[in-house]
Coordinates of C-alpha atoms and ligand atoms in Angstrom, one line a residue:
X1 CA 1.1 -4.1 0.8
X2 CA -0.8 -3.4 -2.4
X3 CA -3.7 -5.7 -2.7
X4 CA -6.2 -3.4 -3.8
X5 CA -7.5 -4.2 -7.1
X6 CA -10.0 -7.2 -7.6
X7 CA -9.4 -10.4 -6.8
X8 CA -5.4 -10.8 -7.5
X9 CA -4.6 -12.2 -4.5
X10 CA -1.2 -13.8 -5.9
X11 CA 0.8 -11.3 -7.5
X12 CA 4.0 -11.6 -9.4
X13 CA 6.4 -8.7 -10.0
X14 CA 5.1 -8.2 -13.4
X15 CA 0.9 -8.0 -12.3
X16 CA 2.1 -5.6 -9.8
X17 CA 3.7 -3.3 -11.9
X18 CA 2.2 -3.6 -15.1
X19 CA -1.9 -3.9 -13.6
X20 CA -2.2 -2.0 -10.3
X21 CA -2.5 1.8 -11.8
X22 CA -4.8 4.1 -10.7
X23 CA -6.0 6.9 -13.5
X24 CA -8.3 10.2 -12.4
X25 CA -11.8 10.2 -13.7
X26 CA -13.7 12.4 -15.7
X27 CA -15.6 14.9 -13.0
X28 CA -17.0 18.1 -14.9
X29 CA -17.0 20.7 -12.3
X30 CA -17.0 23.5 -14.7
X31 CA -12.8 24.4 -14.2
X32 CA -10.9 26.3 -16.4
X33 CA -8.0 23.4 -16.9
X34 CA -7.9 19.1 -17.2
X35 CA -6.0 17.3 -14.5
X36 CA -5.1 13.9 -15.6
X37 CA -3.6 11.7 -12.9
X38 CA -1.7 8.3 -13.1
X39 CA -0.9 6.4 -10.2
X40 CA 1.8 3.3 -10.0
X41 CA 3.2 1.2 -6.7
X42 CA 1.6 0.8 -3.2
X43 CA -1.6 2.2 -1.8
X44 CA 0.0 5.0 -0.1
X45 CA 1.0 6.6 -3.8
X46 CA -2.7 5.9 -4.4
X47 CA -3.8 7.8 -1.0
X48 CA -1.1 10.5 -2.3
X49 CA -2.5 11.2 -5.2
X50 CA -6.1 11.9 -3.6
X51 CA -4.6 14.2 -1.7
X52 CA -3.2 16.1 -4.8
X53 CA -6.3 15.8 -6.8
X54 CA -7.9 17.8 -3.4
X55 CA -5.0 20.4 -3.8
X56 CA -5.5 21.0 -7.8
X57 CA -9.6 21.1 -8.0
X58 CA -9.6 23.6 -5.1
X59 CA -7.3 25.7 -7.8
X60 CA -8.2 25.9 -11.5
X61 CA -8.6 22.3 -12.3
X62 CA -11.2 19.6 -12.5
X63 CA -10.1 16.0 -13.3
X64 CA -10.3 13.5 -16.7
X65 CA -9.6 10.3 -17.3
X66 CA -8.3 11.1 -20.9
X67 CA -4.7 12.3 -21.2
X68 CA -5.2 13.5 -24.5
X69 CA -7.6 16.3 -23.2
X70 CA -5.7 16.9 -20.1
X71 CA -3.8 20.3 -19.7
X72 CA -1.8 19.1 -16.9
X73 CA -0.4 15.1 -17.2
X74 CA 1.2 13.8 -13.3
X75 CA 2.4 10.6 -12.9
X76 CA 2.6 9.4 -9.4
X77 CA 5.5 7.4 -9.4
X78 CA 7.0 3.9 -7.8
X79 CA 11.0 3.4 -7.3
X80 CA 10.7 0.8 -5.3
X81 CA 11.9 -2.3 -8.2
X82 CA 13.8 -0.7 -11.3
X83 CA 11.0 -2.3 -13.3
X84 CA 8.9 0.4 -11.6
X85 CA 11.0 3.3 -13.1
X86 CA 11.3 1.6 -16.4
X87 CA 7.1 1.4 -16.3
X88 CA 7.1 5.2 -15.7
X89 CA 9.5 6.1 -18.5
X90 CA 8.3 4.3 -21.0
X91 CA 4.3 6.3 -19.7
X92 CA 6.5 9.2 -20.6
X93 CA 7.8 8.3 -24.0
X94 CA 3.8 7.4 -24.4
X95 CA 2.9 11.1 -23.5
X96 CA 5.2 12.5 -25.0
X97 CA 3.3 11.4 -28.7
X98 CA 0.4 14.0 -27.0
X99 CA 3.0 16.6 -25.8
X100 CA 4.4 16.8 -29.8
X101 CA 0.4 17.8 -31.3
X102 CA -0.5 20.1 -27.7
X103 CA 3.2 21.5 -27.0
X104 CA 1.2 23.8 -24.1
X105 CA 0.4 20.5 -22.3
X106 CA 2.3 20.4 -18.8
X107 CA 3.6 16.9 -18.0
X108 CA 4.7 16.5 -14.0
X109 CA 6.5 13.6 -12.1
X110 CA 5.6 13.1 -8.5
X111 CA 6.3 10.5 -6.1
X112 CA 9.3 8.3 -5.3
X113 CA 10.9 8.5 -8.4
X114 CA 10.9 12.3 -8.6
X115 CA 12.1 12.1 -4.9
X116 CA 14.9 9.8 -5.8
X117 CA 15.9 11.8 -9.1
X118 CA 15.5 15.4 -8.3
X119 CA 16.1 17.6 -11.3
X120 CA 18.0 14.9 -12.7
X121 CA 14.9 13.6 -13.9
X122 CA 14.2 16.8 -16.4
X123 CA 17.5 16.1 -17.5
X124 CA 17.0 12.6 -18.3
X125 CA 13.4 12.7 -19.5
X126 CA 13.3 15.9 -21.9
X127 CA 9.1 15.4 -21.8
X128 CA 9.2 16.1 -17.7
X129 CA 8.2 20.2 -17.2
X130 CA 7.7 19.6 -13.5
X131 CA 9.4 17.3 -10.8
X132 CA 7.7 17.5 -7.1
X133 CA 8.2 14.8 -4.2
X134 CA 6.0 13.5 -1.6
X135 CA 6.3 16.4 1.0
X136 CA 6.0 19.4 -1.6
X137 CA 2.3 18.4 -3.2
X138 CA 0.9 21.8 -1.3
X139 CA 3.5 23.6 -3.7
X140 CA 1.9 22.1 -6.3
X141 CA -0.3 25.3 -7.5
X142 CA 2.6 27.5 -7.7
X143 CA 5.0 25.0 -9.3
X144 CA 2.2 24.8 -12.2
X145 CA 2.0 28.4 -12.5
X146 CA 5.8 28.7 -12.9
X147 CA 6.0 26.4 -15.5
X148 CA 3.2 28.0 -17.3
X149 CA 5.4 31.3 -17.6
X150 CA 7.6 29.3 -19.6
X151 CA 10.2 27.3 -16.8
X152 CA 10.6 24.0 -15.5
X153 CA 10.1 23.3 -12.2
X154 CA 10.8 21.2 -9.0
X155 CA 10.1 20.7 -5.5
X156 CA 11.4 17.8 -3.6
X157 CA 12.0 19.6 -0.2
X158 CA 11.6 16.4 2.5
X159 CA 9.6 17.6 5.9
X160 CA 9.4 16.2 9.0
X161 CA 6.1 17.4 9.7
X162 CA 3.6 17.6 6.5
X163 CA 1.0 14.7 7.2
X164 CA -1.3 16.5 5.1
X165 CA -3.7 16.2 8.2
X166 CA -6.1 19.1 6.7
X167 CA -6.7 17.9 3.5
X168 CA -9.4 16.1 2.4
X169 CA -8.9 13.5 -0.2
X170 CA -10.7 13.4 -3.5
X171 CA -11.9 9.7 -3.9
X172 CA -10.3 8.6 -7.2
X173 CA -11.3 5.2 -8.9
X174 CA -13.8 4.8 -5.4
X175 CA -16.2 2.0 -5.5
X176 CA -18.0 4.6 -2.6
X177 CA -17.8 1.3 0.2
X178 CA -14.1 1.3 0.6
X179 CA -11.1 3.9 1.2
X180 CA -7.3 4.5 2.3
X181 CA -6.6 6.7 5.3
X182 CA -3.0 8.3 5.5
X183 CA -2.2 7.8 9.1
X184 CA 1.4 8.2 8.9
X185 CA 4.4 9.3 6.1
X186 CA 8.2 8.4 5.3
X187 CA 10.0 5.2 7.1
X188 CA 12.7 5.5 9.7
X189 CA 13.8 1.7 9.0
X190 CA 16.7 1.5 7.4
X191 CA 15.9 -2.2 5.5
X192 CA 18.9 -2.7 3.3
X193 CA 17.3 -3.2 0.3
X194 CA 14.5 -0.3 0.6
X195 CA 14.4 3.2 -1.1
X196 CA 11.9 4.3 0.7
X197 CA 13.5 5.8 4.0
X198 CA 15.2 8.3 1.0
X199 CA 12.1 8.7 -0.9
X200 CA 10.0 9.2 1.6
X201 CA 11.8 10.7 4.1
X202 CA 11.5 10.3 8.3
X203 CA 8.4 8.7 9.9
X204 CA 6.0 11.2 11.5
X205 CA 2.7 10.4 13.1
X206 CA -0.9 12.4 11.5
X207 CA -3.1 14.2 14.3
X208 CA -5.5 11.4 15.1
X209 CA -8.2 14.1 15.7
X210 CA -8.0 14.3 11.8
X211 CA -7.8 10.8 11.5
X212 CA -10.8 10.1 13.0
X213 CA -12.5 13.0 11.3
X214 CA -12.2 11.9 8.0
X215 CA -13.2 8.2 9.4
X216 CA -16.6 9.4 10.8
X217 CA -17.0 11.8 7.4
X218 CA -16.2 8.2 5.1
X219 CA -18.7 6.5 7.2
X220 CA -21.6 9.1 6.6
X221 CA -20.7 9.6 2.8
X222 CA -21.9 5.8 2.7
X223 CA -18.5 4.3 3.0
X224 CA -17.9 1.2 5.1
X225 CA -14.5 0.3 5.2
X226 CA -11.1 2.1 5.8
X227 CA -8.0 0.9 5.6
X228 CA -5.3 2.9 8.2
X229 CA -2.2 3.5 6.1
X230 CA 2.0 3.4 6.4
X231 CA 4.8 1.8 5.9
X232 CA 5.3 0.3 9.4
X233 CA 1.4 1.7 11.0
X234 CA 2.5 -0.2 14.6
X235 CA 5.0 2.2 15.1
X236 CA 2.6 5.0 14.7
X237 CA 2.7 7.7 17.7
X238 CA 1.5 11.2 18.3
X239 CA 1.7 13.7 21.0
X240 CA -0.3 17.0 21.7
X241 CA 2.7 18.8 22.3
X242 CA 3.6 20.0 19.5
X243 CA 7.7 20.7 20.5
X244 CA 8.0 16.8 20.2
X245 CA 9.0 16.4 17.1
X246 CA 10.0 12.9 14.9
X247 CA 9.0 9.5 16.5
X248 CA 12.5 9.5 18.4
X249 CA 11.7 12.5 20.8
X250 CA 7.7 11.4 21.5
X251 CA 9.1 7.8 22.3
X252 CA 11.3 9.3 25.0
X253 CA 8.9 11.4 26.3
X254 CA 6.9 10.5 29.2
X255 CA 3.4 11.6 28.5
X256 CA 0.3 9.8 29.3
X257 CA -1.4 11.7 26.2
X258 CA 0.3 9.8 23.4
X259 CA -1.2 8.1 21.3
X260 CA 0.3 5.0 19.9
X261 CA -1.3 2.2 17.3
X262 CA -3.3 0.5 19.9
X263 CA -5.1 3.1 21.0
X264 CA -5.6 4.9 17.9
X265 CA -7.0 1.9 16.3
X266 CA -9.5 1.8 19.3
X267 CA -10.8 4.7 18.6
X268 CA -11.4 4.4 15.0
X269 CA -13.3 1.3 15.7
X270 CA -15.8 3.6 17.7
X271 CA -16.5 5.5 15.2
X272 CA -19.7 2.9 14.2
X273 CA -19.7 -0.5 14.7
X274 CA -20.6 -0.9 10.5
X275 CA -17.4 0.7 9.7
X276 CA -14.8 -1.7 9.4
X277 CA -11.4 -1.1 9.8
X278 CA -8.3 -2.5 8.2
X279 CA -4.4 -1.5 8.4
X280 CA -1.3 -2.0 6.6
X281 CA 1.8 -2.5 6.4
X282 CA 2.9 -4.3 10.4
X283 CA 6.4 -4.7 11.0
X284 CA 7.0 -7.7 12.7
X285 CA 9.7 -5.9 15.0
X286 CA 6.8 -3.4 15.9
X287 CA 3.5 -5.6 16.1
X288 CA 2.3 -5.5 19.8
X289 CA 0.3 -8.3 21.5
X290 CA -1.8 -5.0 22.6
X291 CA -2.5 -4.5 18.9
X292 CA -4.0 -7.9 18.9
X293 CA -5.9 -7.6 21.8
X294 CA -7.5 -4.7 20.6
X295 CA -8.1 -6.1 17.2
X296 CA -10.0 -9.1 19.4
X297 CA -12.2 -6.9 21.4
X298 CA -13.4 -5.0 18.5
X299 CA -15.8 -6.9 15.6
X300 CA -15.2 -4.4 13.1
X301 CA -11.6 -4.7 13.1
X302 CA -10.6 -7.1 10.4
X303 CA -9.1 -10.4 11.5
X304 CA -6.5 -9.6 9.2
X305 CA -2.8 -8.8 9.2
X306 CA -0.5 -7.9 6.5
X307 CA 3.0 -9.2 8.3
X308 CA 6.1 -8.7 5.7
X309 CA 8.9 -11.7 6.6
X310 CA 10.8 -11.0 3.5
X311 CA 13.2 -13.9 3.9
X312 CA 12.8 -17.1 6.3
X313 CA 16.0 -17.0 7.4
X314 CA 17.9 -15.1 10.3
X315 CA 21.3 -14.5 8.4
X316 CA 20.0 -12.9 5.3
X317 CA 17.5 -11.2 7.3
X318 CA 20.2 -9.9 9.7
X319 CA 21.9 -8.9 6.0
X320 CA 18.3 -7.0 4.9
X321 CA 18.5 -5.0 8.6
X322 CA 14.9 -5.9 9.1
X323 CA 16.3 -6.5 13.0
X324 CA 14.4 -9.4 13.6
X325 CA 15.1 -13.1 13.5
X326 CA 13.2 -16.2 11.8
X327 CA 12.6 -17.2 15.9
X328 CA 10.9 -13.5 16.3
X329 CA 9.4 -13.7 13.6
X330 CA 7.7 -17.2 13.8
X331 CA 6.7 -16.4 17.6
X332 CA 4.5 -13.3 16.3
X333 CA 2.9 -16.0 14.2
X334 CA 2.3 -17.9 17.0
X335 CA 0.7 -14.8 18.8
X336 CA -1.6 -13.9 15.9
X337 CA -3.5 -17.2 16.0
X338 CA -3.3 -17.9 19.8
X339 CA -5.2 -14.4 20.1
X340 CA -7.2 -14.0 17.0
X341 CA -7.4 -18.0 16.0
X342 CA -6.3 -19.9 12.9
X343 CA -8.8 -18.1 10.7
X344 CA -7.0 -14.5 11.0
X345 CA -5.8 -13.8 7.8
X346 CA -1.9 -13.2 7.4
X347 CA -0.4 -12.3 4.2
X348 CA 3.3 -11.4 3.0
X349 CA 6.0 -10.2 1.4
X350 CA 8.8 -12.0 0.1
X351 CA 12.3 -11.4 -1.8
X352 CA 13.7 -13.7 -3.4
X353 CA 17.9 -14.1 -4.4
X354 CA 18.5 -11.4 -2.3
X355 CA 22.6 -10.7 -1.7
X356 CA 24.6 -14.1 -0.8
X357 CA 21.3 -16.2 -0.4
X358 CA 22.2 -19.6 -0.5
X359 CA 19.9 -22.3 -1.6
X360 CA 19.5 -24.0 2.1
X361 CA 18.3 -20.7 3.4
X362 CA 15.8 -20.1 -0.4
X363 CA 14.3 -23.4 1.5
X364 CA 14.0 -21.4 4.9
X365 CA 11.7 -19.2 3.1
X366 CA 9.6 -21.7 1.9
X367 CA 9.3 -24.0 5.3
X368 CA 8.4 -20.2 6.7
X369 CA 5.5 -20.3 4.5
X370 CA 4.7 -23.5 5.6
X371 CA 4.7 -22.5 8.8
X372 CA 2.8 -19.5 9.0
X373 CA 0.1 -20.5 6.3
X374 CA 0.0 -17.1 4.8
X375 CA -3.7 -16.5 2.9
X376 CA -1.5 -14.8 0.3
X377 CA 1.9 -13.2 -0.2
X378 CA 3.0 -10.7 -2.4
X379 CA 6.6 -12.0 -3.9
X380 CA 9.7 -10.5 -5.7
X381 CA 13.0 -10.9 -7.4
X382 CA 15.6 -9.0 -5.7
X383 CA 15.9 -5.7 -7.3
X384 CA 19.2 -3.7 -6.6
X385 CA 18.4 0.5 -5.6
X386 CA 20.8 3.1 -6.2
X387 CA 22.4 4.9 -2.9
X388 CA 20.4 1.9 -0.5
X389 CA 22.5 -0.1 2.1
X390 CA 22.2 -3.1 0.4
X391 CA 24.1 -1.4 -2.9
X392 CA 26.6 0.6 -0.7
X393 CA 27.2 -2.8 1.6
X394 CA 27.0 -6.3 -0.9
X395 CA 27.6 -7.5 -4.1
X396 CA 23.9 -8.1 -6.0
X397 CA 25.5 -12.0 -6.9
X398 CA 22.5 -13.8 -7.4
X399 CA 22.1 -14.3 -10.9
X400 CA 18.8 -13.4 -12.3
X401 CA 17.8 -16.5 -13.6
X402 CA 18.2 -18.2 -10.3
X403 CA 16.6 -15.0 -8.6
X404 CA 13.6 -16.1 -11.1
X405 CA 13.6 -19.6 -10.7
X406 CA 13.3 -19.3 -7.0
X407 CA 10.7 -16.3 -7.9
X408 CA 8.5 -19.1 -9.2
X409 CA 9.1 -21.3 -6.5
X410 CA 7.9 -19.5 -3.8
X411 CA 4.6 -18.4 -6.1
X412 CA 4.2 -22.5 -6.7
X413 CA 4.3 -22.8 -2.8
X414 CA 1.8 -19.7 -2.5
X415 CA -1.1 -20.8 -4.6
X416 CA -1.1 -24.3 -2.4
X417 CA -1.1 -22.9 0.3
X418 CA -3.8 -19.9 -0.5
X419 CA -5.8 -22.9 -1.9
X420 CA -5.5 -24.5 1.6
X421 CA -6.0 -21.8 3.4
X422 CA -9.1 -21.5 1.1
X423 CA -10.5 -24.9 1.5
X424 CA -10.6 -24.8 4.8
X425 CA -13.3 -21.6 4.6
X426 CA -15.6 -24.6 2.6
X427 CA -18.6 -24.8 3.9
X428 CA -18.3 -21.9 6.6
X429 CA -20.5 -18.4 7.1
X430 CA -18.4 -15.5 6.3
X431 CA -20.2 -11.6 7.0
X432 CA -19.2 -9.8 3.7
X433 CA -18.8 -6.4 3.1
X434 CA -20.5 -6.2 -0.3
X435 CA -18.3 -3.7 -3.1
X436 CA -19.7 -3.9 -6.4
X437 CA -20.4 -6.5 -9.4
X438 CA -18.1 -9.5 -9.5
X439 CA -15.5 -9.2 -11.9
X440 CA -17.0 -11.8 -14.4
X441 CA -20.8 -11.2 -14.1
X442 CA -23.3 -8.7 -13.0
X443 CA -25.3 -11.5 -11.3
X444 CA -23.1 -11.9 -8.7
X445 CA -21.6 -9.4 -6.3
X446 CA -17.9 -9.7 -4.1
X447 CA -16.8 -8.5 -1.8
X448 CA -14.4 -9.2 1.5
X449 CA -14.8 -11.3 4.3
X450 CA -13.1 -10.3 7.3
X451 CA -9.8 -11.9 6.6
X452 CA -9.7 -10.4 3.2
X453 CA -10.6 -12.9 1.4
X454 CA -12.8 -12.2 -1.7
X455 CA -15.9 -13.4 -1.9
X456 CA -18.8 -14.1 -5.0
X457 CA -21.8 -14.5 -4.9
X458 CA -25.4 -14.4 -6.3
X459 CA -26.5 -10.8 -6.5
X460 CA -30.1 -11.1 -6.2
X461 CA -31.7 -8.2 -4.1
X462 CA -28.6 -7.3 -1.8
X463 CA -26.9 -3.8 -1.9
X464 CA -23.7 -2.6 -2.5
X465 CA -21.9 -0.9 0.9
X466 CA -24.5 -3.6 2.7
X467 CA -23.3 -7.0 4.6
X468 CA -24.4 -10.3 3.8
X469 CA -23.8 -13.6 5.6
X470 CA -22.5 -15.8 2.8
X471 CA -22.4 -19.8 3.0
X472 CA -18.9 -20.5 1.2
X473 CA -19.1 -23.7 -0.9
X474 CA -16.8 -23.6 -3.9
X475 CA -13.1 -22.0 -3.7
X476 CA -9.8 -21.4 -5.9
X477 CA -6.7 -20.1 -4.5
X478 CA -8.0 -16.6 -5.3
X479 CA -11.5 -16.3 -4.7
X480 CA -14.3 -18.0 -2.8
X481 CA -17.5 -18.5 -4.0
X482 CA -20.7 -19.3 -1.9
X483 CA -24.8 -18.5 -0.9
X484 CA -26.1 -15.7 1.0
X485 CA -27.9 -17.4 4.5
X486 CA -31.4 -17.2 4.8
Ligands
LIG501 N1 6.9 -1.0 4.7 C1 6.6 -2.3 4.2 C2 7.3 -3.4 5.0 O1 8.2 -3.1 5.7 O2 6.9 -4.5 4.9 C3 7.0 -2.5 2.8 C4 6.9 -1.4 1.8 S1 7.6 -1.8 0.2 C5 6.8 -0.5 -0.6 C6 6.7 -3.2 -0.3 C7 7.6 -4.4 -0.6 O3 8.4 -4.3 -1.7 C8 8.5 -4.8 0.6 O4 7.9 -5.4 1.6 C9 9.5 -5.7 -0.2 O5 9.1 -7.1 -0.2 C10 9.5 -5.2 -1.6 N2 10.7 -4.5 -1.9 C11 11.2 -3.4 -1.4 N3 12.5 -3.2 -1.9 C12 12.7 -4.1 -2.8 C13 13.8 -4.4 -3.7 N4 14.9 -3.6 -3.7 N5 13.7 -5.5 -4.5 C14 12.6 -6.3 -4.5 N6 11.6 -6.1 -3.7 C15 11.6 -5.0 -2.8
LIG502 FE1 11.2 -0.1 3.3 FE2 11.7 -1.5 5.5 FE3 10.6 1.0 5.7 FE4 9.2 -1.1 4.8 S1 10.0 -0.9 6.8 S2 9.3 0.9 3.9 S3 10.7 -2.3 3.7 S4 12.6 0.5 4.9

């Protein structure tokens, strides 16, 4: 679930690598060294890396967005599709032209990639002074002062406890109206064709004291919009005793204090009725029809829901683990818009040739999208990873032009159905949460409905972080365009 820049509501493999970065601005602050940070992959790297950016300016660093000046270079990195890595070295090779005029320069991989790599990775990429993962970013200070006395160094300790829960972000790239809020870290799915349970490590739950504290401090820093991160948020669960430890032991616990994704979403949707809340990523095993309930009863709760299916058939998704069927699967559809109505936006995730996928059940896939009528979908060529299930377990057999071909199938498919979906907003009155200048003229403003959509429209005297009621009357499979109501 990455759909954070603009108004790319289709993505392809390539746009998602190669366009949604996130680079650390300039913020003069008076610091004796330059941070420069650059951020590939999902939204939780993004949220990540505004959590390191807190840890670094409360030491000796303030941030740029120009690597040449930088003292310290860190590259948040992605290993979910090899393309991902390839992105990330070839950044390095790039830096590395910098590193040869400023040898003092310190360049540092974080994220997945440094996770999956270890001190392989200084190895492999002679540039690389400083390799931390996604549970050692407190260490970060230290680590940077070792390698200024002249060694490398690396980190990639996995916890089952860091959530972070104390720190507060630094906003990077912030349009001020809408952020990401960590609620949760690691996976303890074990889908076959996923790093992430290794890169991440196991699933732990954040305090939602903290949770809620950094919603109500968004909210009166002008902000109007969070969205409640993880990979799989409707399994998220916390309990005040702290001797519970891991998902495993609070879910066999019998404490009425636990809270669980229902609840907590409750709660962050009394925060104030203008603050609107999204989440992402739900795991259809997981989604409960209490989560939708919830969602119903609360306005500010986007009618909106980020629901994964990967494949549309039962034996390949029995071959991905994912543990549910296309029947499961299709009746959580049916769920979603008998409680929240055919306007809730769904979206998706889809792989395409994935191990022994036959060209009847490709076709399952695509009657799927028929089906559920997603609003949009990101989509993927199956991409083997190193030490996953999927490599230990099958034979990667599809052939990559077929992978492709079927790639471009299912993105065909998408943009009728997103235009649809679209069409069908014609002529309705959509509340918008307003977040800056359309991406084609300063006359006109988007911003999201509550299903996600984007929406233009005329500027005129309206306010950025305000609401407007907007009469849609134009669409594309992206965008809809329309009036503000009298
Ligand atoms: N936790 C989320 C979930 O379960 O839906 C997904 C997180 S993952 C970062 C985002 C998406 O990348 C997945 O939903 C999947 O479609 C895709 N993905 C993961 N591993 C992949 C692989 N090996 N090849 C191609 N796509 C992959
Ligand atoms: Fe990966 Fe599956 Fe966990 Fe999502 S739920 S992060 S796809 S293992």
């Amino acid at each position: 679930m990455e759909n954070v820049i603009g108004d790319i509501d289709i993505i392809s493999e390539k746009e998602k690598n190669d366009e949604i970065i996130l680079i650390s601005e300039e913020k003069k602050t008076g610091k004796r060294k330059k941070l420069y940070v650059e951020s590939y992959g999902c939204q939780m790297n993004f949220s990540d890396s505004e959590i390191v950016t807190s840890i670094l300016t409360k030491d000796d660093f303030e941030t740029t967005s120009d690597a040449t000046k930088a003292d310290l270079i860190l590259i948040n990195t992605c290993s979910i599709r090899e393309r991902a890595e390839q992105t990330v070295r070839n950044r390095l090779n790039h830096f590395n032209g910098i590193k040869k005029k400023r040898p003092e320069l310190t360049v540092g991989v974080l994220g997945c990639m440094a996770e999956r790599l270890k001190s392989k990775l200084l190895e492999e990429e002679k540039i690389v002074d400083l390799v931390v993962g996604p549970d050692a970013y407190r260490d970060l200070p230290s680590l940077v002062n070792k390698v200024e006395d002249g060694q490398k160094a690396v980190n990639t300790f996995l916890s089952r406890e860091e959530t972070y829960a104390d720190i507060s972000p630094v906003r990077l790239n912030s349009n001020g109206v809408t952020a990401f809020i960590s609620i949760m870290r690691g996976c303890d799915n074990m889908c076959s064709f996923c790093v992430v349970p290794f890169t991440r490590g196991r699933e732990r739950s954040r305090d939602p004291h903290s949770i809620v504290a950094e919603a109500k401090e968004l909210f009166e820093n002008g902000y109007r919009e969070v969205t409640l991160l993880g990979q799989n948020v409707d399994s998220y669960k916390w309990s005040p005793n702290d001797e519970l430890k891991g998902k495993a032991q609070i879910e066999k616990a019998d404490n009425p204090n636990i809270v669980n994704f229902s609840s907590l979403l409750e709660i962050v949707a009394k925060v104030h009725p203008d603050l609107r809340i999204r989440f992402s990523t739900s795991h259809p095993k997981d989604i409960t029809d209490e989560v939708l309930y919830t969602m119903k009863r609360h306005e500010n709760i986007c009618k909106y829901i980020h629901l994964p299916v990967q494949s549309g058939n039962t034996r390949v998704l029995e071959m991905m683990n994912r543990t549910y069927s296309r029947d499961w699967y299709v009746k959580k559809i049916d769920a979603i818009r008998e409680i929240l109505g055919e306007d809730c936006g769904i979206s998706s995730d889809m792989i395409t040739g994935f191990c022994t996928e036959t060209e009847e059940e490709h076709r399952d896939t695509i009657s799927i999208m028929d089906y559920a009528q997603y609003d949009f979908s990101y989509m993927f060529a199956y991409s083997e990873r190193p030490g996953t299930l999927a490599e230990k377990k099958y034979q990667d057999d599809i052939p990559e032009e077929i992978k492709k071909r079927r790639l471009s199938e299912i993105i065909e498919k998408q943009q009728k159905i997103s235009l649809n979906r679209n069409n069908k907003d014609v002529g309705k009155v959509h509340k918008v949460l307003i977040e800056g200048f359309s991406k084609r003229s300063k006359e006109h403003f988007q911003g999201r409905n509550s299903a996600n959509k984007v929406v233009v429209f005329p500027k005129e005297n309206f306010k950025k972080g305000g609401y407007a009621y907007v009469t849609v009357n134009n669409c594309t499979s992206a965008t809809l365009m329309g009036e503000v109501v009298r």
